[in-house]
Short mmCIF file of C-alpha atoms and ligand atoms in Angstrom, two decimals:
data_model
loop_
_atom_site.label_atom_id
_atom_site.label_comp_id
_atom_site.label_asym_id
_atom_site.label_seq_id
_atom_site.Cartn_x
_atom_site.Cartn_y
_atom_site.Cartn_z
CA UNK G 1 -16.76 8.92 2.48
CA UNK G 2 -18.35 5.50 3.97
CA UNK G 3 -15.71 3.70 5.65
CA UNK G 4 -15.73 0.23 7.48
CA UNK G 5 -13.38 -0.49 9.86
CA UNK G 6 -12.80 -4.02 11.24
CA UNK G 7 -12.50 -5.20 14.54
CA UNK G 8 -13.79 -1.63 15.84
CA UNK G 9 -14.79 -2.85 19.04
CA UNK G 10 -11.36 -4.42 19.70
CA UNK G 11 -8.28 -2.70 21.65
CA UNK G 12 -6.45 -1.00 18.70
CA UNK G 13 -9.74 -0.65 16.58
CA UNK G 14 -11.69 1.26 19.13
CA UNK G 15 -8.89 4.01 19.01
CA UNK G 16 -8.80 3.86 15.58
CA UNK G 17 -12.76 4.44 15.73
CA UNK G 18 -13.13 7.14 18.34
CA UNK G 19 -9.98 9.02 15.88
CA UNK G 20 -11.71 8.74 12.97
CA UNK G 21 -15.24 9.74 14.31
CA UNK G 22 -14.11 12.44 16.22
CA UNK G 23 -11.79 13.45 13.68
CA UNK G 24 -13.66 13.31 10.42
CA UNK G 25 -17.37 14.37 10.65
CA UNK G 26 -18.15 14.27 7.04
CA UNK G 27 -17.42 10.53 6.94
CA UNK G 28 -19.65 7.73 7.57
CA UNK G 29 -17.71 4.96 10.15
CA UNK G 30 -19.08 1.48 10.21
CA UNK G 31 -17.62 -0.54 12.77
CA UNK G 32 -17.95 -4.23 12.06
CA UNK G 33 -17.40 -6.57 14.86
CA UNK G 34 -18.17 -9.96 15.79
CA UNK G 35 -17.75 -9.27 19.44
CA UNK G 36 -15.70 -12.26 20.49
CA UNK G 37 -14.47 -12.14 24.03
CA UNK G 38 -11.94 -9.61 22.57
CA UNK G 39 -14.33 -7.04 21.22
CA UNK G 40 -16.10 -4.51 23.54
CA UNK G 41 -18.84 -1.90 22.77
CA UNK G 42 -17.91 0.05 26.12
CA UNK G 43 -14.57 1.00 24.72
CA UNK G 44 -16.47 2.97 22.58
CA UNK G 45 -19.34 4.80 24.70
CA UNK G 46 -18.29 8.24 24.48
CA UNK G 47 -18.49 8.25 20.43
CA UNK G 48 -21.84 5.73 20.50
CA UNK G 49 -24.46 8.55 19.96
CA UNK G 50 -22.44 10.40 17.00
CA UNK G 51 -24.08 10.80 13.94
CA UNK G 52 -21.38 9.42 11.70
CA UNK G 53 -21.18 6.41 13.63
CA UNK G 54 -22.94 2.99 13.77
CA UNK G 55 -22.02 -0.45 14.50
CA UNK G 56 -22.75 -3.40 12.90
CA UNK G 57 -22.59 -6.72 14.36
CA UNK G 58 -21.24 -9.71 12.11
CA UNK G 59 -18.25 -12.32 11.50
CA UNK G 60 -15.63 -11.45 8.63
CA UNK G 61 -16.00 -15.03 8.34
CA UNK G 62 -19.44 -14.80 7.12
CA UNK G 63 -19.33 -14.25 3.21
CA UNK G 64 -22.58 -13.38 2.79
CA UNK G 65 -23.06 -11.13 5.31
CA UNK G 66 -20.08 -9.31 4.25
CA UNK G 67 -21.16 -8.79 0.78
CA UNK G 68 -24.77 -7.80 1.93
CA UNK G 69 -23.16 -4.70 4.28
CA UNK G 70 -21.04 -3.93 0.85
CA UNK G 71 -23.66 -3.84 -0.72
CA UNK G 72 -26.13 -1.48 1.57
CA UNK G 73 -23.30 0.87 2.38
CA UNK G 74 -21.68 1.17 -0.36
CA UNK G 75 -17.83 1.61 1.39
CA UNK G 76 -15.02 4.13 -0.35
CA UNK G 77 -12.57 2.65 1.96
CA UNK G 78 -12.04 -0.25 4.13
CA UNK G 79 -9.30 -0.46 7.36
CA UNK G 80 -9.35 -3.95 8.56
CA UNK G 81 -8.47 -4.88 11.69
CA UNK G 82 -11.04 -7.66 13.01
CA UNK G 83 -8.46 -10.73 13.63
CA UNK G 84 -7.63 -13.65 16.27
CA UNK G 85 -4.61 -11.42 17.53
CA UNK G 86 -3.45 -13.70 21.23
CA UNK G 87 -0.06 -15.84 20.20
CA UNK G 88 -0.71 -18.21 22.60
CA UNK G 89 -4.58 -18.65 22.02
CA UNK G 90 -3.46 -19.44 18.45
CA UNK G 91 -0.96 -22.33 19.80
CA UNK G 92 -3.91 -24.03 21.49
CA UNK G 93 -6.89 -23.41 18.71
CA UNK G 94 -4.73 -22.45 15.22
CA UNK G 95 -7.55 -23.27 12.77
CA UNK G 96 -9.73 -19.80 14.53
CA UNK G 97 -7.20 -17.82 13.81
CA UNK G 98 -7.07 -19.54 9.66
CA UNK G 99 -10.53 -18.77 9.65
CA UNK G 100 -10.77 -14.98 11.18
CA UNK G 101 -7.26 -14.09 9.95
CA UNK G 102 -6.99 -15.63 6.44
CA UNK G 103 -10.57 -16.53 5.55
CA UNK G 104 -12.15 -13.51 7.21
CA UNK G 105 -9.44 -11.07 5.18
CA UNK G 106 -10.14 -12.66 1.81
CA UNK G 107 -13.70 -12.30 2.50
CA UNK G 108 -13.53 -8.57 2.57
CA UNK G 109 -11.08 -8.24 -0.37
CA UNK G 110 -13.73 -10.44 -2.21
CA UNK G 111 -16.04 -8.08 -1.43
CA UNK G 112 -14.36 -4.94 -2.69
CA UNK G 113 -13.27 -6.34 -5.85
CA UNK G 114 -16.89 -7.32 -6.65
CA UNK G 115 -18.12 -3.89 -5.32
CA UNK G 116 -15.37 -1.34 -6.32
CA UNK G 117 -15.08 -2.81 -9.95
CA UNK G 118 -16.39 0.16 -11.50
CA UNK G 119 -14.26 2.53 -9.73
CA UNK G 120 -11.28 0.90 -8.33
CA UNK G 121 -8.87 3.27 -8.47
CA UNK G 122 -10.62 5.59 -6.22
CA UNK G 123 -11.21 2.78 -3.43
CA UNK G 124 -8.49 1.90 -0.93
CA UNK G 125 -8.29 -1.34 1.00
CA UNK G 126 -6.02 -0.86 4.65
CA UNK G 127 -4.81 -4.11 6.04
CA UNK G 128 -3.42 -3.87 9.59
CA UNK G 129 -0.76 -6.04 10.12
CA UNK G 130 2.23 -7.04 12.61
CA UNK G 131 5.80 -6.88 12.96
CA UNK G 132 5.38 -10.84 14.44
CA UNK G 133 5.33 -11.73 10.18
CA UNK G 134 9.07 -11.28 10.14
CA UNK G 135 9.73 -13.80 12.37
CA UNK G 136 12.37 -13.30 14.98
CA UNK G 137 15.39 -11.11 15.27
CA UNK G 138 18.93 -11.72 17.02
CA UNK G 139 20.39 -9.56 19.30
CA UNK G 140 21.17 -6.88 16.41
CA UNK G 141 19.36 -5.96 13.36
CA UNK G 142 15.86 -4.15 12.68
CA UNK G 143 12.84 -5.37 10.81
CA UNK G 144 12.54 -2.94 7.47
CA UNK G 145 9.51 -2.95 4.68
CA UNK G 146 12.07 -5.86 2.66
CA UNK G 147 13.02 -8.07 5.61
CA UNK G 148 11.85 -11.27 4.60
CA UNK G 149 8.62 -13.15 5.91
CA UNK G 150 9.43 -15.71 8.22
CA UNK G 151 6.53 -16.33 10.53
CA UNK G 152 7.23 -19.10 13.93
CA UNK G 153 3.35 -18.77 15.76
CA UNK G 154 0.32 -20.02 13.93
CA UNK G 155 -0.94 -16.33 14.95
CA UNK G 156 1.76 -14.47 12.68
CA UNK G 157 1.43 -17.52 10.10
CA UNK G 158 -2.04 -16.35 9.76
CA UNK G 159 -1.20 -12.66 9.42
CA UNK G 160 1.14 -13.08 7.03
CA UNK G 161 -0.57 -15.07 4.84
CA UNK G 162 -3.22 -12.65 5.11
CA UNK G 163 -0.40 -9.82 3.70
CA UNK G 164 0.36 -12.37 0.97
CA UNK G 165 -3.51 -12.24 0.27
CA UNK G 166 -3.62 -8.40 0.35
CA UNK G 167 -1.04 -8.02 -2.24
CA UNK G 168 -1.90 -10.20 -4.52
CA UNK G 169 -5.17 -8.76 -4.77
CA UNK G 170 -3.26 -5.46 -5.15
CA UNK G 171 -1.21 -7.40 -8.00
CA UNK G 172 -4.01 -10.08 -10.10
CA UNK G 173 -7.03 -7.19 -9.57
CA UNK G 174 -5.41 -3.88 -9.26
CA UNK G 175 -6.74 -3.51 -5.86
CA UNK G 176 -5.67 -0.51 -4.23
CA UNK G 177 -4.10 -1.25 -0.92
CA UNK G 178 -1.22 -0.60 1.87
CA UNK G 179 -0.48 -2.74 4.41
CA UNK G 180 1.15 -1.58 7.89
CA UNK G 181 3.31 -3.60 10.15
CA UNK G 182 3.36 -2.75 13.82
CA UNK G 183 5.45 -3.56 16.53
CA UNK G 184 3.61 -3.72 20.03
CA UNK G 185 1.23 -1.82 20.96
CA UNK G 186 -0.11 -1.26 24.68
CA UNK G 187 -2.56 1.63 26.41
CA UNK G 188 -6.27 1.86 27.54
CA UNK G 189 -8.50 -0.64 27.08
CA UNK G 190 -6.29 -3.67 26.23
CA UNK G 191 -7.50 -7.06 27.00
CA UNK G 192 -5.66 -8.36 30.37
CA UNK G 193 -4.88 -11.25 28.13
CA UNK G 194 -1.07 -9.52 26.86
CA UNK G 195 1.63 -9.03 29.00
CA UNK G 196 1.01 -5.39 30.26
CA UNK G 197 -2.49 -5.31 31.11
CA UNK G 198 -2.15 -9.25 32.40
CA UNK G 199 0.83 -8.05 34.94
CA UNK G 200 -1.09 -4.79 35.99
CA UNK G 201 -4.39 -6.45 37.04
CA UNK G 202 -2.45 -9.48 38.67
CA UNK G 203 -0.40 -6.93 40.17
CA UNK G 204 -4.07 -5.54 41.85
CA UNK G 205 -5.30 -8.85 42.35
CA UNK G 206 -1.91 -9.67 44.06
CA UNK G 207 -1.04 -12.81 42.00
CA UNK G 208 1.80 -14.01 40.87
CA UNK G 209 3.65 -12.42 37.67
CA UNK G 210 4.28 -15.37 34.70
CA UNK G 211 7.07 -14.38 32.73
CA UNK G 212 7.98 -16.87 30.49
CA UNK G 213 11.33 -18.55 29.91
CA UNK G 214 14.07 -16.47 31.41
CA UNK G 215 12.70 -13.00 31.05
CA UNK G 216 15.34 -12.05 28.36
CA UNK G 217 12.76 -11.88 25.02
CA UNK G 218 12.97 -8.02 23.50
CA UNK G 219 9.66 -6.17 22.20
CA UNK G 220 9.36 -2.83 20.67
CA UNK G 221 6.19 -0.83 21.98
CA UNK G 222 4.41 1.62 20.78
CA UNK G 223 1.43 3.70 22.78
CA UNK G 224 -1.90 2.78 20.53
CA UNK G 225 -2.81 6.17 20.03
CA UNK G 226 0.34 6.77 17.96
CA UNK G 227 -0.91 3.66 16.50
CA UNK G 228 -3.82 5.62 15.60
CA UNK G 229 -2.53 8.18 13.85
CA UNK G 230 0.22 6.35 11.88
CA UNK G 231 -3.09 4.42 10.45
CA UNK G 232 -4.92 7.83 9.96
CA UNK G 233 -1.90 9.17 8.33
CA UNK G 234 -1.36 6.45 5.47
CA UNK G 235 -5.09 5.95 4.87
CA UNK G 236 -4.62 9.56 3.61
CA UNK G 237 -1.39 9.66 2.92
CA UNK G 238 0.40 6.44 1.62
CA UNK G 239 1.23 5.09 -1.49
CA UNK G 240 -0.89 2.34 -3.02
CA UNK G 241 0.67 -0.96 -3.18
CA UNK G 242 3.02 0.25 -0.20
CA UNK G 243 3.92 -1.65 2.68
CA UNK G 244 4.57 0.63 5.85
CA UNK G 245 6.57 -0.69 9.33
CA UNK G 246 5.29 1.81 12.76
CA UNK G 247 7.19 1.20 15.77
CA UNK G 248 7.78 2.88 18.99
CA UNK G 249 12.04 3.41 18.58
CA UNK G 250 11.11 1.61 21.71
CA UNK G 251 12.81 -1.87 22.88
CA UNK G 252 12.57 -3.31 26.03
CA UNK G 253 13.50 -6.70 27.50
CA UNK G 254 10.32 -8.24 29.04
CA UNK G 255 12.19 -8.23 32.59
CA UNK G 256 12.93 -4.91 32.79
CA UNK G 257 9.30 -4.02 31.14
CA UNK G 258 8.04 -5.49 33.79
CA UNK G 259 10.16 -4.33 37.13
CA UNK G 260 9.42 -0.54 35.33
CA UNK G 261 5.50 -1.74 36.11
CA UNK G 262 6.16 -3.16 39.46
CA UNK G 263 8.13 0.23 40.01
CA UNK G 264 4.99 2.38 38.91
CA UNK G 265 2.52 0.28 40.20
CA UNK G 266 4.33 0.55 43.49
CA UNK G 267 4.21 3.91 43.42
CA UNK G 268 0.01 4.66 42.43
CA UNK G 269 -0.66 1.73 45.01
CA UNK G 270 1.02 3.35 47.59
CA UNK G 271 3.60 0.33 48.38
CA UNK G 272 6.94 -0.34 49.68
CA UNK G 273 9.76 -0.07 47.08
CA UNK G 274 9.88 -3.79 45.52
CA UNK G 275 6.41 -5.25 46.67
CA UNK G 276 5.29 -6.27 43.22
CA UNK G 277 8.38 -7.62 42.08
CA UNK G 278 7.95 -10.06 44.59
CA UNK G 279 5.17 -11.63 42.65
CA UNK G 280 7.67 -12.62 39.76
CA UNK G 281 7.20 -15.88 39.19
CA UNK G 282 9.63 -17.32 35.93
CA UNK G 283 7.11 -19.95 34.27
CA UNK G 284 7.35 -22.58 31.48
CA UNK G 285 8.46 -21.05 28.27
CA UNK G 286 5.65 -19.93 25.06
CA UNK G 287 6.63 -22.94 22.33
CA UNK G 288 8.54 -21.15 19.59
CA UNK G 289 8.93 -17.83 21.46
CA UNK G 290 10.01 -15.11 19.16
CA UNK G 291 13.49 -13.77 21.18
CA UNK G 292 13.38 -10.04 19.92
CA UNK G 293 11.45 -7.43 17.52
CA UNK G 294 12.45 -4.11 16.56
CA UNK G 295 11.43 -1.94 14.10
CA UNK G 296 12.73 0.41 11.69
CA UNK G 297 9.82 3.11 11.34
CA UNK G 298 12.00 5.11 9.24
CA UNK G 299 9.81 5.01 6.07
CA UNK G 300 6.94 6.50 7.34
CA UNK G 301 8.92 8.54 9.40
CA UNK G 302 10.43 10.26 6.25
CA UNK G 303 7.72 9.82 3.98
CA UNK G 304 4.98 10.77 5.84
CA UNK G 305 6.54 12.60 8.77
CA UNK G 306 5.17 10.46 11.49
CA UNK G 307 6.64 9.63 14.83
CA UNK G 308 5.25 8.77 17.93
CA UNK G 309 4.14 11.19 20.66
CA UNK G 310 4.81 9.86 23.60
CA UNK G 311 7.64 8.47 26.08
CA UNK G 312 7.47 5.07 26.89
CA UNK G 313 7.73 6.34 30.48
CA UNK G 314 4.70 8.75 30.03
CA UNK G 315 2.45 5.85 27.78
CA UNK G 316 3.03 3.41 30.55
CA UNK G 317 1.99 5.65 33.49
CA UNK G 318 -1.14 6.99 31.57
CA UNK G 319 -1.73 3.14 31.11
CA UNK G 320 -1.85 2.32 34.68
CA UNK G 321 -3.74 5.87 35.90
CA UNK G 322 -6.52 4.10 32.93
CA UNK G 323 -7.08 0.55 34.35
CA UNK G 324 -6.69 2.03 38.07
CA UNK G 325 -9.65 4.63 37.22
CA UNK G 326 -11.19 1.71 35.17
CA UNK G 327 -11.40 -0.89 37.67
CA UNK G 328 -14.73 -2.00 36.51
CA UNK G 329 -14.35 -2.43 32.99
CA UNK G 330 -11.05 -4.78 34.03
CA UNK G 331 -13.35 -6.61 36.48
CA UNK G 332 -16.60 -7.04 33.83
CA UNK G 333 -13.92 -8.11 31.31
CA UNK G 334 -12.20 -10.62 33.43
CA UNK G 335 -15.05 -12.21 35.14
CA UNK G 336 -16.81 -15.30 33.54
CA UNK G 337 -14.97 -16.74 30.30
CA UNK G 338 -11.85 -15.07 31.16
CA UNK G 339 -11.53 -17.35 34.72
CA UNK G 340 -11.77 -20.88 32.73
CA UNK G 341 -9.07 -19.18 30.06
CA UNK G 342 -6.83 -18.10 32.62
CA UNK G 343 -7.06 -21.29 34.31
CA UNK G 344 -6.68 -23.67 31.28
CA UNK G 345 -3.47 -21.17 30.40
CA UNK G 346 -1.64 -20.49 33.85
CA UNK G 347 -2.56 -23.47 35.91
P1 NAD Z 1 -8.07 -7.46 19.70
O1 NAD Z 1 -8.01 -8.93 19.88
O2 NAD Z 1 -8.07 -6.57 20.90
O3 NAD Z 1 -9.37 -7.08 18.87
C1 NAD Z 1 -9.79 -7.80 17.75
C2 NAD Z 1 -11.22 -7.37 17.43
O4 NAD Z 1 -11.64 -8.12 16.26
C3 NAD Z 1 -12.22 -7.68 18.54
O5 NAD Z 1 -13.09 -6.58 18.72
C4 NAD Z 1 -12.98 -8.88 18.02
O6 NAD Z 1 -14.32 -8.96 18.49
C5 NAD Z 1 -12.91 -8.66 16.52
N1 NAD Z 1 -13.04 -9.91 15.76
C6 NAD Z 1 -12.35 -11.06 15.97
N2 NAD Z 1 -12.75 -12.01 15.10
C7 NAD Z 1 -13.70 -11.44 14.31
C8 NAD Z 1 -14.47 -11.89 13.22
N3 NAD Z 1 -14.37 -13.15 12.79
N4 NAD Z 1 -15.32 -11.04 12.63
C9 NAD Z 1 -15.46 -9.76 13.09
N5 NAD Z 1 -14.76 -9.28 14.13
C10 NAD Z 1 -13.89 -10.10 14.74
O7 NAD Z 1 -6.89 -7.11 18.72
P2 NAD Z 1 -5.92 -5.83 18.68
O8 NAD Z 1 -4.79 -6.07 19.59
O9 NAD Z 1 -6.73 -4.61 18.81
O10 NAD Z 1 -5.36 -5.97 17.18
C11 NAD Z 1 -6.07 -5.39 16.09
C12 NAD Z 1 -5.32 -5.67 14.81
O11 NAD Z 1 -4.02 -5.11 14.88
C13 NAD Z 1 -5.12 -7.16 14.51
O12 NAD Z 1 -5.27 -7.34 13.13
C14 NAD Z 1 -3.70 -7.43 14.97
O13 NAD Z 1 -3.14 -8.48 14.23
C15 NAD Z 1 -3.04 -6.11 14.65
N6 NAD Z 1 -1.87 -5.77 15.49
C16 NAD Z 1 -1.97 -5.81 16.85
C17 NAD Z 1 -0.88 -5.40 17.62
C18 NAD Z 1 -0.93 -5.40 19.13
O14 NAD Z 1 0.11 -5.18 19.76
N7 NAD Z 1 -2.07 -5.63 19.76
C19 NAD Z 1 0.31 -4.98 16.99
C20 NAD Z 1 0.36 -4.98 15.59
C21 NAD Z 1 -0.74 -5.36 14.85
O1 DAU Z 2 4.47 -7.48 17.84
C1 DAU Z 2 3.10 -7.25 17.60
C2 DAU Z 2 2.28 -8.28 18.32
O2 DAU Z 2 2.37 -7.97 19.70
C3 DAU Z 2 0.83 -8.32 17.87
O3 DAU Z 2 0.76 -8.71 16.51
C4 DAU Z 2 0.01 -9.29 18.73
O4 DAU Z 2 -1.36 -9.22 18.36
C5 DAU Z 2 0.17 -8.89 20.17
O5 DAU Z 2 -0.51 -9.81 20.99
C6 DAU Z 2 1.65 -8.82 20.57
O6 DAU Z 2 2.23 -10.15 20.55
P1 DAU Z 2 3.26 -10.65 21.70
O7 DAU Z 2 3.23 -12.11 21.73
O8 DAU Z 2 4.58 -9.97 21.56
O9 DAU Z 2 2.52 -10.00 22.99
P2 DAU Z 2 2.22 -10.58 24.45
O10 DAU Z 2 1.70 -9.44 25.25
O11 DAU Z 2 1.42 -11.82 24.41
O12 DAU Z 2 3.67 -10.95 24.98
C7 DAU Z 2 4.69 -9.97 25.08
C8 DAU Z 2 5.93 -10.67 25.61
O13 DAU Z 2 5.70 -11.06 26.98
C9 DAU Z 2 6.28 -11.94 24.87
O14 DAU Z 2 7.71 -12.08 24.82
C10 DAU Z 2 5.69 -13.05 25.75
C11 DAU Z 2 5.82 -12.47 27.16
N1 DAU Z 2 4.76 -12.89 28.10
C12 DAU Z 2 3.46 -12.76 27.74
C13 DAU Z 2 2.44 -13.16 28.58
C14 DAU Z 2 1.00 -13.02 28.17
C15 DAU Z 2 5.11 -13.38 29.36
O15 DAU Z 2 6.30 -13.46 29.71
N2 DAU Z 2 4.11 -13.77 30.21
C16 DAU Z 2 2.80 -13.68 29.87
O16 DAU Z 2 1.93 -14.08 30.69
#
């Protein structure tokens, strides 16, 4: 099998990569990535040299280019993850995130219809997408596969009109697909941009802590390996023309997500009891914050027998051992670029 995968080079794509490389000999991997200041070829330099792996630099964006690689490599299956994924990147530039997220995506399922006419039933297209489409929960209640779409951030407009996009295709061109819906997802190699690996390299810089509003907003997470191997898992495994939810049974207020940190962080640093919850500063709140996700995982829990792995407890310290061991790979990623972002954000 040739597959390409999306956004390879990107924090949940590079563990996707690595499992399907290391996993799968007998397939061909193409990792297609722009390498925006998201994407990363050292997340993947253990799996760089294998022999069912190559890279392949290029936008989603980029019609041509994407029917040229369809063309050369002749894909069975495509999981796509390449997208604009920061919320509040996509409250300051929207139209990126139009262009990667819904542009980009129909693209690709351009692509494969022209490619996979002749055999279409033996193709499948994987779209990667996020809980954030549902919009916001109250303090009850679970997101399921028939909640309806109700996106509040131009990030989850763009996924979910991406989803709309997906099944369609599925629906006017018989294009086989499934589409997943995480909650999430946190571990090695995320980009200090989201809330965990922001707080733990502040935390080691000793700055200040921005939680926005008054700490109270609720998010489900989910260790990205189990990511991984939910999207292994329905690639195989799930129904065409299925949508499938993954979370991590896993809800934390953002305040207490983030005193656990302190707490652990305390403890590897070798710190008084409370030191980095000093640097807690409450900040202005994100425009049209979503108060509280949660997902019910049940479907692919029953139909396909996945669940995740790990403890949050254990996910979070294995987290923090990474980016302490990985100290240079935090500071290469947050030199340059990243300064004049976190500036223009934070200041
Ligand atoms: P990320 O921002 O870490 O990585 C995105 C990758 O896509 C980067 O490598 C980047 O270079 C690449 N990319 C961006 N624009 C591109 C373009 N135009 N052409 C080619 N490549 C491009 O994102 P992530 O957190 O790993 O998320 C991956 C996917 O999973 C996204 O589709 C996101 O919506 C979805 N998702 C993320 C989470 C989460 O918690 N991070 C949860 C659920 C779903
Ligand atoms: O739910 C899935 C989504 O999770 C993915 O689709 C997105 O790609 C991913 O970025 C993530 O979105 P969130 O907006 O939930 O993640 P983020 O890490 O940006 O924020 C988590 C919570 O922490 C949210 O309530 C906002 C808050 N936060 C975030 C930052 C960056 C702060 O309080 N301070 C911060 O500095």
């Amino acid at each position: 099998m040739n597959i390409l995968i999306t956004g390879g080079a990107g924090f949940i794509g590079s563990h996707v990569v690595r499992r399907f490389v290391t996993t799968y000999p007998n397939y061909h991997i193409y990792n297609l990535d722009a390498l925006t200041y998201a994407g990363n070829l050292e997340n993947l330099k253990d799996i760089e040299k294998a022999s069912n792996y190559k890279f392949l630099k290029g936008d989603i964006v980029d019609e041509a280019f994407i029917f040229e690689i369809f063309k050369e490599y002749r894909f069975d299956g495509v999981i796509h993850l390449a997208a604009e994924s920061h919320v509040d990147r996509s409250i300051k530039d929207p139209l990126a995130f139009v262009k990667t997220n819904v542009i980009g995506t129909v693209n690709l399922l351009n692509a494969a219809k022209e490619f996979w006419k002749d055999d279409i039933e033996e193709k499948r297209f994987y779209h990667v997408s996020t809980d954030e489409v549902y919009g916001s929960l109250g303090q009850i209640g679970l997101f399921t596969e028939t909640t309806s779409y109700d996106p509040n951030s131009p990030y989850s407009a763009s996924k979910a009109s991406s989803d709309h996009f997906v099944r369609a295709y599925g629906e006017t061109y018989n294009l086989p697909y499934v589409i997943t819906n995480c909650s999430n997802n946190y571990g090695p190699n995320h980009f200090p941009e989201k809330l965990i690996p922001l707080f733990i390299n502040n935390i080691i810089e000793g700055k200040s802590l921005p939680v926005y509003g008054d700490g109270k907003y609720t998010r489900d997470w989910l260790f990205v390996e189990d990511h991984a191997t939910a999207i292994d898992l329905v690639f195989h495994k799930g129904n065409n023309h299925e949508t499938y939810n993954i979370g991590g049974f896993n809800e934390w207020q953002n305040i207490e997500l983030v005193q656990l940190l302190c707490q652990i962080m305390d403890g590897k640093l070798g710190k008084p009891a409370g030191f980095s919850e000093k640097l807690i500063e409450y900040v202005k709140d994100r425009p049209g914050h979503d108060l509280r996700y949660a997902i019910d995982a049940n479907k692919i829990n029953k139909e396909l027998g996945w669940k995740p792995s790990v403890t949050f407890e254990q996910g979070l310290e294995r987290t923090v051992d990474w980016f302490l061991q990985n100290k240079e790979w935090l500071s290469r990623v947050t030199s340059g670029e990243y300064q004049e972002y976190y500036n223009k954000m934070y200041s």
